[in-house]
Amino acid sequence: MAMNGTPHPLLVHRLPQPNYIDFVRWVPPLSALDRLVAAAVFDSSSSTSALQILSLTQTQTQTHPADLTLQSSWPSPSRITALSLSLLRHKPLLAAATADGSIHLIAADPVDLGVDSVGSGAIHAGPVSGIDLVEGGSEIVSVGDDGRVNLVSLSESRLSHRRVFDGNGLVGFAAAKWASPAEFATGGLGFGVQCVDNRKPGGPVSQFRGNWARGTSSGIVHSIDIHPSRKHTVIAGGSSGTVFAWDLRWQQQPIILSGVATGEAQAHSPLESEVWEVRYDNYMHSLNIGNISSSRILPVMTCSEDGILAVVEQDEEPIELLAEPCAINSFDIDGQNPSDVICSLEWESIAILSRP
């Protein structure tokens, strides 16, 4: 599996943790001196889960140049299966979904970095597989293995929901992403992607089925992303190393960035197993901003079960950032400093990458 190297050396810190790390997210800084991380952790010895707020510090030593310090912890009633974060009135707000079908909104205190639940509710019949908090608000779109798509809102310390779609167990969803306060996309079985507009009742306004993937239509979309400046394009990552873009303006065929082939064209395939998360990479976009046309797909970062963190681009050789001997379960790009990336490794570690 040949892959281009990075143009400059990376600074990588691997920080062992006492528990399994299911998800990691950068927390928007509460002050100029803060570097905070939210981590969903699972203790296999006690079968307990928690959402932790960790502070990242530079220790200025060669043996341990960086360290993570626990600031606060919120015990989860069940294992956390999805995690999303937003800022509400300049305060970090986290949404944690769990294996028992519940969703919890947790607020972080900007002074003492404590975390408290501000609302919770039983939303799905079974594990919640994907959630997304709307930017600047508290409304959540959630999807689950039960085939339900819900809009979840906070009311008097409780979460209520409105069901947008119910597949009655015949279909399953794994990913959800807001495109605007009124529009969102979902992804799931069969490499399918659906776009929903809350202002237009009656089901998805656009629907894409993965019958283009020869022999692989039983695959699943695990993660989707939508760039705020290009809401007409949905990026999706899923089974068999597949990463593709679906442009709502030209819906006949996807643009394949990695994985399965369509017709005679084969995309570069840096990934061979499940792609767990995809995100637009604003750092690589900023490096090539003068060379990317409005019709070209922006660079996308991915992490996978086979331990690869990479950036894939349309018609370009992929760039490998990290190759681990274990799965990379999740990652996040720092919104304030997109050269910094954090990811969770299956072998109870958190890796932090700094790109020059």
Short mmCIF file of C-alpha atoms in Angstrom, two decimals:
data_model
loop_
_atom_site.label_atom_id
_atom_site.label_comp_id
_atom_site.label_asym_id
_atom_site.label_seq_id
_atom_site.Cartn_x
_atom_site.Cartn_y
_atom_site.Cartn_z
CA MET A 1 0.00 0.00 0.00
CA ALA A 2 2.20 2.80 -1.28
CA MET A 3 1.47 6.27 -0.09
CA ASN A 4 3.16 9.61 -0.39
CA GLY A 5 5.00 10.86 2.67
CA THR A 6 4.22 14.15 4.32
CA PRO A 7 6.03 17.17 2.84
CA HIS A 8 7.53 18.07 6.24
CA PRO A 9 8.24 16.01 9.35
CA LEU A 10 5.44 15.82 11.89
CA LEU A 11 5.76 16.27 15.63
CA VAL A 12 3.85 13.35 17.19
CA HIS A 13 3.17 12.82 20.90
CA ARG A 14 1.74 9.45 21.95
CA LEU A 15 0.28 9.70 25.43
CA PRO A 16 -0.69 6.39 27.13
CA GLN A 17 -3.99 6.44 29.01
CA PRO A 18 -5.34 4.15 31.76
CA ASN A 19 -8.56 3.41 29.85
CA TYR A 20 -9.87 2.66 26.39
CA ILE A 21 -10.50 5.88 24.45
CA ASP A 22 -13.68 5.75 22.36
CA PHE A 23 -13.70 9.37 21.14
CA VAL A 24 -11.60 12.53 21.41
CA ARG A 25 -12.52 16.11 20.58
CA TRP A 26 -10.72 19.42 20.95
CA VAL A 27 -12.62 21.75 23.28
CA PRO A 28 -12.71 25.38 22.07
CA PRO A 29 -10.34 27.34 24.33
CA LEU A 30 -11.93 29.12 27.26
CA SER A 31 -8.88 31.41 27.46
CA ALA A 32 -5.76 32.08 25.43
CA LEU A 33 -3.77 29.75 27.69
CA ASP A 34 -6.12 26.75 27.57
CA ARG A 35 -5.60 23.62 25.48
CA LEU A 36 -8.46 21.33 26.41
CA VAL A 37 -9.56 17.91 25.19
CA ALA A 38 -12.81 15.99 25.70
CA ALA A 39 -12.40 12.21 25.82
CA ALA A 40 -15.01 9.46 26.05
CA VAL A 41 -13.32 6.69 28.04
CA PHE A 42 -14.25 3.10 28.90
CA ASP A 43 -12.81 1.09 31.80
CA SER A 44 -12.94 -2.56 30.74
CA SER A 45 -12.17 -3.85 34.24
CA SER A 46 -15.27 -2.24 35.74
CA SER A 47 -17.32 -1.84 32.52
CA THR A 48 -17.86 1.84 33.30
CA SER A 49 -17.73 4.85 30.98
CA ALA A 50 -17.11 8.54 31.50
CA LEU A 51 -16.70 11.81 29.64
CA GLN A 52 -13.49 13.52 30.73
CA ILE A 53 -12.12 17.02 30.26
CA LEU A 54 -8.32 16.93 30.00
CA SER A 55 -5.84 19.80 29.83
CA LEU A 56 -2.88 19.56 27.47
CA THR A 57 0.38 20.94 28.80
CA GLN A 58 3.86 21.19 27.33
CA THR A 59 6.31 19.80 29.91
CA GLN A 60 9.50 20.96 28.15
CA THR A 61 11.22 17.61 28.72
CA GLN A 62 12.55 15.28 26.06
CA THR A 63 11.14 12.13 27.65
CA HIS A 64 7.62 13.54 28.11
CA PRO A 65 7.29 16.70 25.99
CA ALA A 66 3.50 16.81 26.45
CA ASP A 67 1.04 15.57 29.03
CA LEU A 68 -2.72 15.33 29.59
CA THR A 69 -4.12 16.14 33.02
CA LEU A 70 -7.64 15.20 34.14
CA GLN A 71 -9.67 18.29 35.09
CA SER A 72 -13.18 16.86 35.49
CA SER A 73 -15.22 13.77 34.72
CA TRP A 74 -18.89 12.99 34.09
CA PRO A 75 -19.95 9.35 34.66
CA SER A 76 -21.97 7.94 31.79
CA PRO A 77 -24.76 5.43 32.49
CA SER A 78 -23.66 3.37 29.49
CA ARG A 79 -20.77 3.19 27.04
CA ILE A 80 -20.52 6.33 24.91
CA THR A 81 -21.16 5.55 21.25
CA ALA A 82 -21.04 9.06 19.75
CA LEU A 83 -19.76 12.47 20.81
CA SER A 84 -20.36 15.96 19.44
CA LEU A 85 -19.38 19.42 20.64
CA SER A 86 -20.50 23.00 20.08
CA LEU A 87 -20.27 26.43 21.67
CA LEU A 88 -23.43 27.86 23.24
CA ARG A 89 -23.14 31.44 24.48
CA HIS A 90 -19.34 31.07 24.55
CA LYS A 91 -19.53 27.93 26.72
CA PRO A 92 -18.59 24.43 25.51
CA LEU A 93 -21.59 22.13 25.18
CA LEU A 94 -21.11 18.42 24.58
CA ALA A 95 -23.62 15.84 23.44
CA ALA A 96 -22.87 12.24 24.41
CA ALA A 97 -24.88 9.33 23.02
CA THR A 98 -24.79 5.89 24.59
CA ALA A 99 -25.27 2.20 23.93
CA ASP A 100 -28.53 2.13 25.91
CA GLY A 101 -30.19 4.61 23.52
CA SER A 102 -29.92 7.71 25.71
CA ILE A 103 -28.46 11.12 24.85
CA HIS A 104 -26.98 13.56 27.36
CA LEU A 105 -26.13 17.24 27.07
CA ILE A 106 -23.14 18.21 29.23
CA ALA A 107 -21.94 21.76 29.85
CA ALA A 108 -18.36 22.66 30.76
CA ASP A 109 -17.86 25.46 33.27
CA PRO A 110 -15.46 28.08 31.87
CA VAL A 111 -14.02 28.87 35.32
CA ASP A 112 -13.34 25.58 37.11
CA LEU A 113 -13.63 23.31 34.02
CA GLY A 114 -16.26 21.21 35.78
CA VAL A 115 -18.84 19.29 33.76
CA ASP A 116 -22.54 18.93 34.56
CA SER A 117 -25.45 17.31 32.77
CA VAL A 118 -28.01 19.91 31.66
CA GLY A 119 -30.43 17.45 30.11
CA SER A 120 -30.87 13.82 29.17
CA GLY A 121 -33.42 11.48 27.66
CA ALA A 122 -34.04 7.99 26.28
CA ILE A 123 -34.22 8.65 22.55
CA HIS A 124 -33.48 5.41 20.66
CA ALA A 125 -34.39 1.73 21.05
CA GLY A 126 -30.83 0.49 21.15
CA PRO A 127 -27.41 2.06 20.58
CA VAL A 128 -27.21 5.59 19.21
CA SER A 129 -24.72 5.40 16.36
CA GLY A 130 -24.42 9.04 15.31
CA ILE A 131 -25.19 12.52 16.64
CA ASP A 132 -24.38 16.10 15.73
CA LEU A 133 -24.94 19.31 17.69
CA VAL A 134 -26.04 22.25 15.59
CA GLU A 135 -23.43 25.00 15.52
CA GLY A 136 -24.08 27.63 18.20
CA GLY A 137 -27.12 25.83 19.59
CA SER A 138 -28.39 22.86 21.58
CA GLU A 139 -30.48 21.01 18.97
CA ILE A 140 -29.19 17.55 18.06
CA VAL A 141 -29.80 15.28 15.10
CA SER A 142 -29.42 11.64 16.12
CA VAL A 143 -29.49 8.31 14.27
CA GLY A 144 -29.36 4.72 15.44
CA ASP A 145 -29.27 1.06 14.62
CA ASP A 146 -33.04 1.07 15.16
CA GLY A 147 -33.47 2.91 11.85
CA ARG A 148 -34.74 6.10 13.48
CA VAL A 149 -33.72 9.66 12.72
CA ASN A 150 -34.60 12.12 15.50
CA LEU A 151 -34.36 15.82 16.19
CA VAL A 152 -33.58 16.28 19.87
CA SER A 153 -34.06 19.52 21.80
CA LEU A 154 -33.60 20.68 25.39
CA SER A 155 -36.67 21.65 27.42
CA GLU A 156 -36.61 22.20 31.20
CA SER A 157 -33.59 19.96 31.86
CA ARG A 158 -34.99 17.15 29.76
CA LEU A 159 -34.38 16.15 26.18
CA SER A 160 -37.44 15.73 24.01
CA HIS A 161 -37.40 14.49 20.44
CA ARG A 162 -39.33 14.59 17.20
CA ARG A 163 -38.99 11.59 14.93
CA VAL A 164 -38.09 12.55 11.38
CA PHE A 165 -37.92 9.01 10.01
CA ASP A 166 -38.48 5.48 11.28
CA GLY A 167 -37.12 2.56 9.28
CA ASN A 168 -38.86 0.09 11.63
CA GLY A 169 -35.66 -1.87 11.98
CA LEU A 170 -35.40 -2.53 8.23
CA VAL A 171 -32.64 0.03 7.71
CA GLY A 172 -29.92 1.38 9.97
CA PHE A 173 -28.14 4.70 10.22
CA ALA A 174 -24.64 5.39 11.51
CA ALA A 175 -23.85 9.06 10.81
CA ALA A 176 -25.49 12.48 10.92
CA LYS A 177 -24.27 16.02 10.19
CA TRP A 178 -25.90 19.45 10.16
CA ALA A 179 -25.46 21.52 7.00
CA SER A 180 -27.37 24.52 8.38
CA PRO A 181 -29.80 25.11 11.27
CA ALA A 182 -32.56 23.71 9.02
CA GLU A 183 -30.74 21.08 6.94
CA PHE A 184 -28.83 17.91 7.77
CA ALA A 185 -27.55 14.73 6.16
CA THR A 186 -27.57 11.12 7.36
CA GLY A 187 -25.68 8.03 6.24
CA GLY A 188 -25.89 4.32 6.87
CA LEU A 189 -26.34 0.92 5.31
CA GLY A 190 -25.82 0.37 1.59
CA PHE A 191 -23.50 3.41 1.31
CA GLY A 192 -26.69 5.49 1.36
CA VAL A 193 -26.80 9.23 2.11
CA GLN A 194 -29.96 11.27 2.68
CA CYS A 195 -30.38 15.05 2.86
CA VAL A 196 -33.26 16.44 4.92
CA ASP A 197 -34.69 19.98 5.03
CA ASN A 198 -36.84 20.63 8.11
CA ARG A 199 -38.73 23.28 6.18
CA LYS A 200 -39.90 20.69 3.65
CA PRO A 201 -41.83 17.84 5.32
CA GLY A 202 -42.35 14.49 3.66
CA GLY A 203 -38.94 12.84 3.80
CA PRO A 204 -35.49 13.52 2.34
CA VAL A 205 -35.17 16.23 -0.29
CA SER A 206 -32.31 14.26 -1.86
CA GLN A 207 -31.36 10.63 -1.52
CA PHE A 208 -28.29 8.81 -2.76
CA ARG A 209 -28.11 5.02 -2.95
CA GLY A 210 -24.82 3.17 -3.17
CA ASN A 211 -25.69 0.83 -6.04
CA TRP A 212 -22.71 2.31 -7.92
CA ALA A 213 -20.35 0.32 -5.69
CA ARG A 214 -20.13 -2.99 -7.49
CA GLY A 215 -20.51 -5.87 -5.10
CA THR A 216 -20.14 -3.61 -2.08
CA SER A 217 -23.63 -2.12 -1.73
CA SER A 218 -23.93 -3.94 1.61
CA GLY A 219 -21.30 -1.54 3.02
CA ILE A 220 -22.07 1.16 5.53
CA VAL A 221 -21.32 4.86 5.85
CA HIS A 222 -19.74 5.43 9.28
CA SER A 223 -19.08 9.17 9.08
CA ILE A 224 -20.05 12.22 7.03
CA ASP A 225 -18.94 15.83 6.92
CA ILE A 226 -20.22 18.99 5.25
CA HIS A 227 -18.07 22.08 4.72
CA PRO A 228 -19.83 25.31 5.84
CA SER A 229 -18.87 27.07 2.61
CA ARG A 230 -19.87 24.14 0.34
CA LYS A 231 -23.14 22.81 1.67
CA HIS A 232 -23.94 21.18 -1.66
CA THR A 233 -21.21 18.53 -1.14
CA VAL A 234 -21.37 15.68 1.37
CA ILE A 235 -18.20 13.73 2.23
CA ALA A 236 -18.71 10.16 3.45
CA GLY A 237 -16.41 7.42 4.76
CA GLY A 238 -17.29 3.81 5.39
CA SER A 239 -16.60 0.16 4.66
CA SER A 240 -13.65 -1.23 2.68
CA GLY A 241 -11.65 1.99 2.88
CA THR A 242 -14.30 3.91 0.97
CA VAL A 243 -14.28 7.71 0.99
CA PHE A 244 -16.52 9.51 -1.50
CA ALA A 245 -18.08 12.90 -2.17
CA TRP A 246 -21.68 13.35 -3.24
CA ASP A 247 -22.37 16.64 -4.99
CA LEU A 248 -26.07 17.51 -4.80
CA ARG A 249 -25.80 19.45 -8.07
CA TRP A 250 -24.73 16.35 -10.02
CA GLN A 251 -26.28 13.36 -8.30
CA GLN A 252 -25.70 10.57 -10.82
CA GLN A 253 -22.33 9.32 -9.56
CA PRO A 254 -20.15 9.99 -6.51
CA ILE A 255 -16.62 11.30 -6.69
CA ILE A 256 -14.47 8.52 -5.25
CA LEU A 257 -11.48 9.63 -3.18
CA SER A 258 -10.51 6.23 -1.81
CA GLY A 259 -11.69 2.63 -1.92
CA VAL A 260 -14.18 1.01 -4.26
CA ALA A 261 -14.07 1.38 -8.00
CA THR A 262 -16.86 2.45 -10.26
CA GLY A 263 -16.76 1.40 -13.89
CA GLU A 264 -13.18 1.35 -15.13
CA ALA A 265 -11.96 4.12 -12.84
CA GLN A 266 -10.16 3.17 -9.64
CA ALA A 267 -9.51 5.73 -6.95
CA HIS A 268 -6.30 5.72 -4.96
CA SER A 269 -6.89 3.42 -1.98
CA PRO A 270 -4.74 4.31 1.02
CA LEU A 271 -7.27 2.63 3.32
CA GLU A 272 -8.29 -1.00 3.23
CA SER A 273 -10.64 -1.40 6.21
CA GLU A 274 -13.41 0.54 7.94
CA VAL A 275 -13.10 4.33 7.75
CA TRP A 276 -14.36 5.51 11.13
CA GLU A 277 -14.29 9.28 10.69
CA VAL A 278 -13.88 11.84 7.91
CA ARG A 279 -13.38 15.60 8.21
CA TYR A 280 -12.54 18.37 5.80
CA ASP A 281 -8.93 19.38 6.39
CA ASN A 282 -8.74 23.16 6.51
CA TYR A 283 -4.98 23.05 7.02
CA MET A 284 -4.29 21.35 3.68
CA HIS A 285 -6.90 23.57 2.07
CA SER A 286 -5.06 26.68 3.30
CA LEU A 287 -1.79 25.40 1.82
CA ASN A 288 -3.38 24.94 -1.61
CA ILE A 289 -6.03 27.64 -1.52
CA GLY A 290 -4.85 29.24 -4.73
CA ASN A 291 -4.96 25.95 -6.63
CA ILE A 292 -8.42 24.64 -5.66
CA SER A 293 -11.32 25.55 -7.91
CA SER A 294 -14.91 25.78 -6.70
CA SER A 295 -15.71 22.50 -8.47
CA ARG A 296 -12.87 20.54 -6.86
CA ILE A 297 -13.40 18.51 -3.68
CA LEU A 298 -11.52 19.98 -0.74
CA PRO A 299 -8.90 17.82 1.08
CA VAL A 300 -10.35 15.27 3.50
CA MET A 301 -8.71 13.70 6.57
CA THR A 302 -9.63 10.13 7.50
CA CYS A 303 -8.91 7.56 10.20
CA SER A 304 -9.38 3.83 9.89
CA GLU A 305 -9.49 0.43 11.52
CA ASP A 306 -6.13 -0.46 9.97
CA GLY A 307 -4.41 2.33 11.91
CA ILE A 308 -4.03 4.92 9.15
CA LEU A 309 -4.55 8.65 9.57
CA ALA A 310 -4.36 10.17 6.09
CA VAL A 311 -5.38 13.08 3.90
CA VAL A 312 -7.03 12.18 0.60
CA GLU A 313 -7.59 14.57 -2.29
CA GLN A 314 -9.33 14.38 -5.62
CA ASP A 315 -7.00 12.99 -8.32
CA GLU A 316 -3.98 13.18 -6.01
CA GLU A 317 -1.81 10.68 -4.19
CA PRO A 318 -2.90 10.43 -0.54
CA ILE A 319 -0.72 11.73 2.26
CA GLU A 320 -0.12 9.43 5.22
CA LEU A 321 0.13 11.28 8.54
CA LEU A 322 0.20 8.36 10.92
CA ALA A 323 0.45 4.56 10.65
CA GLU A 324 -0.25 2.70 13.89
CA PRO A 325 -0.25 -1.04 14.71
CA CYS A 326 -3.80 -0.65 16.06
CA ALA A 327 -7.05 1.00 15.00
CA ILE A 328 -7.47 4.78 15.12
CA ASN A 329 -10.99 5.10 16.50
CA SER A 330 -11.53 8.84 16.14
CA PHE A 331 -9.76 12.12 15.51
CA ASP A 332 -10.37 15.84 15.55
CA ILE A 333 -8.75 18.86 13.91
CA ASP A 334 -8.26 21.88 16.14
CA GLY A 335 -10.64 24.57 14.90
CA GLN A 336 -8.43 27.35 16.26
CA ASN A 337 -5.17 25.85 15.01
CA PRO A 338 -5.90 23.35 12.20
CA SER A 339 -2.27 22.24 12.05
CA ASP A 340 -2.92 20.31 15.28
CA VAL A 341 -4.72 16.94 15.19
CA ILE A 342 -5.70 14.67 18.05
CA CYS A 343 -6.69 11.02 17.67
CA SER A 344 -7.59 8.06 19.86
CA LEU A 345 -5.69 4.82 19.44
CA GLU A 346 -7.28 1.47 20.21
CA TRP A 347 -4.39 0.48 22.49
CA GLU A 348 -5.33 2.98 25.22
CA SER A 349 -3.42 5.98 23.92
CA ILE A 350 -4.06 9.47 22.62
CA ALA A 351 -1.84 10.80 19.84
CA ILE A 352 -1.35 14.51 19.16
CA LEU A 353 0.12 15.61 15.84
CA SER A 354 1.50 19.05 15.05
CA ARG A 355 2.01 19.87 11.38
CA PRO A 356 4.61 22.54 10.52
#
